[in-house]
Amino acid sequence: KQIMNQRFNILIGALLVAGTSIGGGMLALPVVTSVTGFIPSLFIYFLCWLFMASTGLLFLEITQWMHKEANIVSMAQRTLGRPGKIFAWILYLFLFYSLNIAYIVASGNTVVEFTNGQIADWMGPIIFLILFAPCIAISTALAGKINLILMKGLIVAYICLIALGISFVDPLLLISSNWSQAPKALPIAFTAFAYQGIIPTLVHYLEYDVSKGRKAILIGSFIPLIVYIIWQILVMGIVPLDGPNGLEEARLNDLNAVQAMKNFINSTSVYSIGQFFAFFALVTSFLGVTLGLRDFLADGLNIKQNTSGKLYLMFLIFFPPLIIAFLYPHIFLSMLEYAGGIGCALLLGFLPIIMVWRGRYHFNLAGKHQLIGGKYTLCILGAFVICEVIFELLKLKEKFFA
């Protein structure tokens, strides 16, 4: 019975990791990675899973050095001092606001689609926020119950969409490949495999049993890999890369994967299920990001979560992204790329590497190493993420200063 309880706890922990990863970024994956072709995109998925699983284990190792449940900022302060704390603060705000903007824009577009275009585009984000922004004013426990219901809807919609849509897949569309474009897929993939912010909560749930945490991270981070591969087969097998309404055109028009499939599925019911899937994916991600941002700002700015404090937090969390959503209504894919290519890469990739390096080799902090290879592994991971960030910055420079 004790072994069964341990396995159950590990399973719950793994699902916590998987649920944190799977969300709105999934809608962008096939569209952005389509430029590489099917096989190269699978390689990128595997590479990002391996990298993010590794940095997750590094975060797990850092939790052994903390005296209580601690967030990423306190971990940075413990290992890197005040400069590390400031660095983590800036990256955290950049990442979470980028994601917030992306999900508000995409959710607003989904609301417009649900009304069959009967409302103006600018009204979509406002209606969405009127419906779901109050969720950050309720208790975390109640928000968790709402999120659980939405997660169940997401799972059911995903299974139905795959089961009904697989008959539309053309295997010939999965043959093309362009390996030179593979780096362009990394930012979105980083976003889609991100979960590390949940590790302190995971470790606390598993009663600081590092062995259980390790299993939960490896299993939980692997589940999205399988989910994304099946999703990639469905979307890229239905929607051609080139031509009218193809994935390349969808990328240029800031459309998500479900919108891209609209013109290639001769079934109203399948597309309707796809809309519900997109809705659940976006809302669950939106709630996770905004609740995390609420607690982060409340703690960092010493804002009491009473009525006036929550109204102030709602203003801080939603007003700036809403203005940007009005000014740039087609920024969903771009914001996810910025979030992944810079925010996730540095906060969830580079930061744990330097924190573990400092903790292991400067402070000689006690704790079992969770990643084999010592300095060599840390150097390889560091070189990988630095190259990705440089590539992303060069791409931004080309985009804005060409």
PDB file of N, CA and C in Angstrom, residues 75-138:
ATOM      1  N   MET A  75      15.853  31.721  -5.138  1.00  0.00           N
ATOM      2  CA  MET A  75      16.944  30.814  -5.495  1.00  0.00           C
ATOM      3  C   MET A  75      18.110  31.606  -6.085  1.00  0.00           C
ATOM      4  N   ALA A  76      17.781  32.570  -6.956  1.00  0.00           N
ATOM      5  CA  ALA A  76      18.829  33.389  -7.576  1.00  0.00           C
ATOM      6  C   ALA A  76      19.556  34.222  -6.536  1.00  0.00           C
ATOM      7  N   GLN A  77      18.818  34.761  -5.578  1.00  0.00           N
ATOM      8  CA  GLN A  77      19.453  35.550  -4.525  1.00  0.00           C
ATOM      9  C   GLN A  77      20.351  34.685  -3.652  1.00  0.00           C
ATOM     10  N   ARG A  78      19.931  33.453  -3.391  1.00  0.00           N
ATOM     11  CA  ARG A  78      20.713  32.541  -2.538  1.00  0.00           C
ATOM     12  C   ARG A  78      22.042  32.181  -3.180  1.00  0.00           C
ATOM     13  N   THR A  79      22.055  32.013  -4.501  1.00  0.00           N
ATOM     14  CA  THR A  79      23.262  31.537  -5.181  1.00  0.00           C
ATOM     15  C   THR A  79      24.048  32.640  -5.894  1.00  0.00           C
ATOM     16  N   LEU A  80      23.361  33.701  -6.324  1.00  0.00           N
ATOM     17  CA  LEU A  80      24.011  34.732  -7.137  1.00  0.00           C
ATOM     18  C   LEU A  80      23.996  36.109  -6.489  1.00  0.00           C
ATOM     19  N   GLY A  81      23.378  36.224  -5.319  1.00  0.00           N
ATOM     20  CA  GLY A  81      23.331  37.496  -4.630  1.00  0.00           C
ATOM     21  C   GLY A  81      22.336  38.471  -5.233  1.00  0.00           C
ATOM     22  N   ARG A  82      22.485  39.725  -4.889  1.00  0.00           N
ATOM     23  CA  ARG A  82      21.546  40.758  -5.342  1.00  0.00           C
ATOM     24  C   ARG A  82      21.500  40.890  -6.872  1.00  0.00           C
ATOM     25  N   PRO A  83      22.649  40.861  -7.581  1.00  0.00           N
ATOM     26  CA  PRO A  83      22.581  40.935  -9.050  1.00  0.00           C
ATOM     27  C   PRO A  83      21.735  39.796  -9.646  1.00  0.00           C
ATOM     28  N   GLY A  84      21.874  38.605  -9.076  1.00  0.00           N
ATOM     29  CA  GLY A  84      21.074  37.475  -9.549  1.00  0.00           C
ATOM     30  C   GLY A  84      19.599  37.691  -9.304  1.00  0.00           C
ATOM     31  N   LYS A  85      19.274  38.269  -8.152  1.00  0.00           N
ATOM     32  CA  LYS A  85      17.878  38.551  -7.827  1.00  0.00           C
ATOM     33  C   LYS A  85      17.286  39.541  -8.824  1.00  0.00           C
ATOM     34  N   ILE A  86      18.012  40.601  -9.129  1.00  0.00           N
ATOM     35  CA  ILE A  86      17.534  41.615 -10.083  1.00  0.00           C
ATOM     36  C   ILE A  86      17.379  41.010 -11.475  1.00  0.00           C
ATOM     37  N   PHE A  87      18.369  40.212 -11.886  1.00  0.00           N
ATOM     38  CA  PHE A  87      18.333  39.541 -13.185  1.00  0.00           C
ATOM     39  C   PHE A  87      17.098  38.648 -13.290  1.00  0.00           C
ATOM     40  N   ALA A  88      16.817  37.880 -12.239  1.00  0.00           N
ATOM     41  CA  ALA A  88      15.660  36.989 -12.234  1.00  0.00           C
ATOM     42  C   ALA A  88      14.359  37.781 -12.250  1.00  0.00           C
ATOM     43  N   TRP A  89      14.310  38.885 -11.519  1.00  0.00           N
ATOM     44  CA  TRP A  89      13.129  39.746 -11.474  1.00  0.00           C
ATOM     45  C   TRP A  89      12.784  40.244 -12.881  1.00  0.00           C
ATOM     46  N   ILE A  90      13.769  40.789 -13.550  1.00  0.00           N
ATOM     47  CA  ILE A  90      13.549  41.357 -14.887  1.00  0.00           C
ATOM     48  C   ILE A  90      13.085  40.282 -15.870  1.00  0.00           C
ATOM     49  N   LEU A  91      13.772  39.148 -15.849  1.00  0.00           N
ATOM     50  CA  LEU A  91      13.417  38.062 -16.769  1.00  0.00           C
ATOM     51  C   LEU A  91      12.030  37.517 -16.480  1.00  0.00           C
ATOM     52  N   TYR A  92      11.691  37.395 -15.196  1.00  0.00           N
ATOM     53  CA  TYR A  92      10.380  36.872 -14.810  1.00  0.00           C
ATOM     54  C   TYR A  92       9.275  37.782 -15.334  1.00  0.00           C
ATOM     55  N   LEU A  93       9.423  39.084 -15.135  1.00  0.00           N
ATOM     56  CA  LEU A  93       8.413  40.028 -15.608  1.00  0.00           C
ATOM     57  C   LEU A  93       8.328  40.023 -17.131  1.00  0.00           C
ATOM     58  N   PHE A  94       9.471  39.981 -17.791  1.00  0.00           N
ATOM     59  CA  PHE A  94       9.475  39.951 -19.258  1.00  0.00           C
ATOM     60  C   PHE A  94       8.755  38.711 -19.776  1.00  0.00           C
ATOM     61  N   LEU A  95       9.072  37.551 -19.208  1.00  0.00           N
ATOM     62  CA  LEU A  95       8.477  36.298 -19.661  1.00  0.00           C
ATOM     63  C   LEU A  95       6.974  36.288 -19.425  1.00  0.00           C
ATOM     64  N   PHE A  96       6.549  36.620 -18.211  1.00  0.00           N
ATOM     65  CA  PHE A  96       5.134  36.492 -17.874  1.00  0.00           C
ATOM     66  C   PHE A  96       4.275  37.554 -18.562  1.00  0.00           C
ATOM     67  N   TYR A  97       4.801  38.761 -18.745  1.00  0.00           N
ATOM     68  CA  TYR A  97       4.028  39.766 -19.471  1.00  0.00           C
ATOM     69  C   TYR A  97       3.955  39.433 -20.963  1.00  0.00           C
ATOM     70  N   SER A  98       5.023  38.878 -21.512  1.00  0.00           N
ATOM     71  CA  SER A  98       4.993  38.451 -22.918  1.00  0.00           C
ATOM     72  C   SER A  98       3.928  37.379 -23.129  1.00  0.00           C
ATOM     73  N   LEU A  99       3.890  36.401 -22.228  1.00  0.00           N
ATOM     74  CA  LEU A  99       2.890  35.340 -22.320  1.00  0.00           C
ATOM     75  C   LEU A  99       1.485  35.895 -22.117  1.00  0.00           C
ATOM     76  N   ASN A 100       1.338  36.822 -21.186  1.00  0.00           N
ATOM     77  CA  ASN A 100       0.038  37.416 -20.917  1.00  0.00           C
ATOM     78  C   ASN A 100      -0.499  38.139 -22.150  1.00  0.00           C
ATOM     79  N   ILE A 101       0.359  38.898 -22.792  1.00  0.00           N
ATOM     80  CA  ILE A 101      -0.032  39.604 -24.020  1.00  0.00           C
ATOM     81  C   ILE A 101      -0.460  38.601 -25.094  1.00  0.00           C
ATOM     82  N   ALA A 102       0.348  37.559 -25.274  1.00  0.00           N
ATOM     83  CA  ALA A 102       0.055  36.554 -26.298  1.00  0.00           C
ATOM     84  C   ALA A 102      -1.302  35.903 -26.053  1.00  0.00           C
ATOM     85  N   TYR A 103      -1.578  35.522 -24.812  1.00  0.00           N
ATOM     86  CA  TYR A 103      -2.821  34.809 -24.526  1.00  0.00           C
ATOM     87  C   TYR A 103      -4.037  35.722 -24.587  1.00  0.00           C
ATOM     88  N   ILE A 104      -3.882  36.985 -24.232  1.00  0.00           N
ATOM     89  CA  ILE A 104      -5.000  37.929 -24.350  1.00  0.00           C
ATOM     90  C   ILE A 104      -5.338  38.160 -25.816  1.00  0.00           C
ATOM     91  N   VAL A 105      -4.324  38.337 -26.649  1.00  0.00           N
ATOM     92  CA  VAL A 105      -4.546  38.535 -28.083  1.00  0.00           C
ATOM     93  C   VAL A 105      -5.238  37.318 -28.705  1.00  0.00           C
ATOM     94  N   ALA A 106      -4.681  36.125 -28.447  1.00  0.00           N
ATOM     95  CA  ALA A 106      -5.231  34.908 -29.045  1.00  0.00           C
ATOM     96  C   ALA A 106      -6.627  34.600 -28.503  1.00  0.00           C
ATOM     97  N   SER A 107      -6.841  34.813 -27.214  1.00  0.00           N
ATOM     98  CA  SER A 107      -8.155  34.553 -26.619  1.00  0.00           C
ATOM     99  C   SER A 107      -9.191  35.521 -27.160  1.00  0.00           C
ATOM    100  N   GLY A 108      -8.788  36.768 -27.365  1.00  0.00           N
ATOM    101  CA  GLY A 108      -9.693  37.747 -27.971  1.00  0.00           C
ATOM    102  C   GLY A 108     -10.104  37.330 -29.370  1.00  0.00           C
ATOM    103  N   ASN A 109      -9.148  36.823 -30.140  1.00  0.00           N
ATOM    104  CA  ASN A 109      -9.460  36.334 -31.487  1.00  0.00           C
ATOM    105  C   ASN A 109     -10.418  35.146 -31.437  1.00  0.00           C
ATOM    106  N   THR A 110     -10.240  34.290 -30.436  1.00  0.00           N
ATOM    107  CA  THR A 110     -11.126  33.134 -30.280  1.00  0.00           C
ATOM    108  C   THR A 110     -12.550  33.566 -29.954  1.00  0.00           C
ATOM    109  N   VAL A 111     -12.691  34.588 -29.112  1.00  0.00           N
ATOM    110  CA  VAL A 111     -14.017  35.118 -28.785  1.00  0.00           C
ATOM    111  C   VAL A 111     -14.700  35.648 -30.045  1.00  0.00           C
ATOM    112  N   VAL A 112     -13.956  36.365 -30.882  1.00  0.00           N
ATOM    113  CA  VAL A 112     -14.506  36.887 -32.138  1.00  0.00           C
ATOM    114  C   VAL A 112     -14.960  35.737 -33.034  1.00  0.00           C
ATOM    115  N   GLU A 113     -14.169  34.668 -33.083  1.00  0.00           N
ATOM    116  CA  GLU A 113     -14.538  33.515 -33.907  1.00  0.00           C
ATOM    117  C   GLU A 113     -15.790  32.826 -33.389  1.00  0.00           C
ATOM    118  N   PHE A 114     -15.935  32.737 -32.074  1.00  0.00           N
ATOM    119  CA  PHE A 114     -17.130  32.111 -31.499  1.00  0.00           C
ATOM    120  C   PHE A 114     -18.402  32.875 -31.886  1.00  0.00           C
ATOM    121  N   THR A 115     -18.263  34.179 -32.144  1.00  0.00           N
ATOM    122  CA  THR A 115     -19.426  34.987 -32.535  1.00  0.00           C
ATOM    123  C   THR A 115     -19.564  35.069 -34.050  1.00  0.00           C
ATOM    124  N   ASN A 116     -18.735  34.277 -34.773  1.00  0.00           N
ATOM    125  CA  ASN A 116     -18.746  34.290 -36.245  1.00  0.00           C
ATOM    126  C   ASN A 116     -18.493  35.688 -36.809  1.00  0.00           C
ATOM    127  N   GLY A 117     -17.642  36.447 -36.127  1.00  0.00           N
ATOM    128  CA  GLY A 117     -17.267  37.764 -36.624  1.00  0.00           C
ATOM    129  C   GLY A 117     -18.328  38.828 -36.443  1.00  0.00           C
ATOM    130  N   GLN A 118     -19.305  38.576 -35.552  1.00  0.00           N
ATOM    131  CA  GLN A 118     -20.390  39.542 -35.351  1.00  0.00           C
ATOM    132  C   GLN A 118     -19.962  40.732 -34.496  1.00  0.00           C
ATOM    133  N   ILE A 119     -18.799  40.644 -33.859  1.00  0.00           N
ATOM    134  CA  ILE A 119     -18.290  41.763 -33.069  1.00  0.00           C
ATOM    135  C   ILE A 119     -16.970  42.222 -33.659  1.00  0.00           C
ATOM    136  N   ALA A 120     -16.594  43.454 -33.372  1.00  0.00           N
ATOM    137  CA  ALA A 120     -15.324  44.001 -33.871  1.00  0.00           C
ATOM    138  C   ALA A 120     -14.146  43.297 -33.206  1.00  0.00           C
ATOM    139  N   ASP A 121     -13.025  43.237 -33.918  1.00  0.00           N
ATOM    140  CA  ASP A 121     -11.848  42.544 -33.393  1.00  0.00           C
ATOM    141  C   ASP A 121     -11.388  43.112 -32.058  1.00  0.00           C
ATOM    142  N   TRP A 122     -11.484  44.434 -31.888  1.00  0.00           N
ATOM    143  CA  TRP A 122     -10.979  45.049 -30.658  1.00  0.00           C
ATOM    144  C   TRP A 122     -11.829  44.698 -29.435  1.00  0.00           C
ATOM    145  N   MET A 123     -13.059  44.215 -29.675  1.00  0.00           N
ATOM    146  CA  MET A 123     -13.928  43.862 -28.568  1.00  0.00           C
ATOM    147  C   MET A 123     -13.592  42.486 -27.968  1.00  0.00           C
ATOM    148  N   GLY A 124     -12.952  41.632 -28.764  1.00  0.00           N
ATOM    149  CA  GLY A 124     -12.637  40.282 -28.315  1.00  0.00           C
ATOM    150  C   GLY A 124     -11.840  40.241 -27.020  1.00  0.00           C
ATOM    151  N   PRO A 125     -10.686  40.936 -26.962  1.00  0.00           N
ATOM    152  CA  PRO A 125      -9.899  40.919 -25.717  1.00  0.00           C
ATOM    153  C   PRO A 125     -10.656  41.497 -24.522  1.00  0.00           C
ATOM    154  N   ILE A 126     -11.486  42.525 -24.745  1.00  0.00           N
ATOM    155  CA  ILE A 126     -12.234  43.135 -23.637  1.00  0.00           C
ATOM    156  C   ILE A 126     -13.250  42.148 -23.069  1.00  0.00           C
ATOM    157  N   ILE A 127     -14.000  41.492 -23.947  1.00  0.00           N
ATOM    158  CA  ILE A 127     -14.991  40.514 -23.489  1.00  0.00           C
ATOM    159  C   ILE A 127     -14.310  39.368 -22.757  1.00  0.00           C
ATOM    160  N   PHE A 128     -13.186  38.916 -23.298  1.00  0.00           N
ATOM    161  CA  PHE A 128     -12.459  37.820 -22.657  1.00  0.00           C
ATOM    162  C   PHE A 128     -12.015  38.215 -21.253  1.00  0.00           C
ATOM    163  N   LEU A 129     -11.468  39.409 -21.095  1.00  0.00           N
ATOM    164  CA  LEU A 129     -10.993  39.845 -19.776  1.00  0.00           C
ATOM    165  C   LEU A 129     -12.151  40.077 -18.807  1.00  0.00           C
ATOM    166  N   ILE A 130     -13.273  40.563 -19.312  1.00  0.00           N
ATOM    167  CA  ILE A 130     -14.442  40.734 -18.446  1.00  0.00           C
ATOM    168  C   ILE A 130     -14.870  39.386 -17.858  1.00  0.00           C
ATOM    169  N   LEU A 131     -14.756  38.333 -18.683  1.00  0.00           N
ATOM    170  CA  LEU A 131     -15.177  37.006 -18.251  1.00  0.00           C
ATOM    171  C   LEU A 131     -14.164  36.333 -17.325  1.00  0.00           C
ATOM    172  N   PHE A 132     -12.859  36.500 -17.621  1.00  0.00           N
ATOM    173  CA  PHE A 132     -11.866  35.681 -16.928  1.00  0.00           C
ATOM    174  C   PHE A 132     -10.880  36.450 -16.051  1.00  0.00           C
ATOM    175  N   ALA A 133     -10.741  37.751 -16.227  1.00  0.00           N
ATOM    176  CA  ALA A 133      -9.838  38.512 -15.364  1.00  0.00           C
ATOM    177  C   ALA A 133     -10.230  38.429 -13.892  1.00  0.00           C
ATOM    178  N   PRO A 134     -11.532  38.408 -13.535  1.00  0.00           N
ATOM    179  CA  PRO A 134     -11.901  38.299 -12.115  1.00  0.00           C
ATOM    180  C   PRO A 134     -11.381  37.033 -11.432  1.00  0.00           C
ATOM    181  N   CYS A 135     -10.941  36.045 -12.218  1.00  0.00           N
ATOM    182  CA  CYS A 135     -10.439  34.801 -11.612  1.00  0.00           C
ATOM    183  C   CYS A 135      -9.228  35.040 -10.732  1.00  0.00           C
ATOM    184  N   ILE A 136      -8.473  36.115 -10.981  1.00  0.00           N
ATOM    185  CA  ILE A 136      -7.295  36.348 -10.144  1.00  0.00           C
ATOM    186  C   ILE A 136      -7.683  37.000  -8.820  1.00  0.00           C
ATOM    187  N   ALA A 137      -8.953  37.432  -8.706  1.00  0.00           N
ATOM    188  CA  ALA A 137      -9.408  38.049  -7.462  1.00  0.00           C
ATOM    189  C   ALA A 137      -9.971  37.017  -6.495  1.00  0.00           C
ATOM    190  N   ILE A 138     -10.184  35.789  -6.971  1.00  0.00           N
ATOM    191  CA  ILE A 138     -10.713  34.742  -6.104  1.00  0.00           C
ATOM    192  C   ILE A 138      -9.553  33.992  -5.451  1.00  0.00           C
TER     193      ILE A 138
END
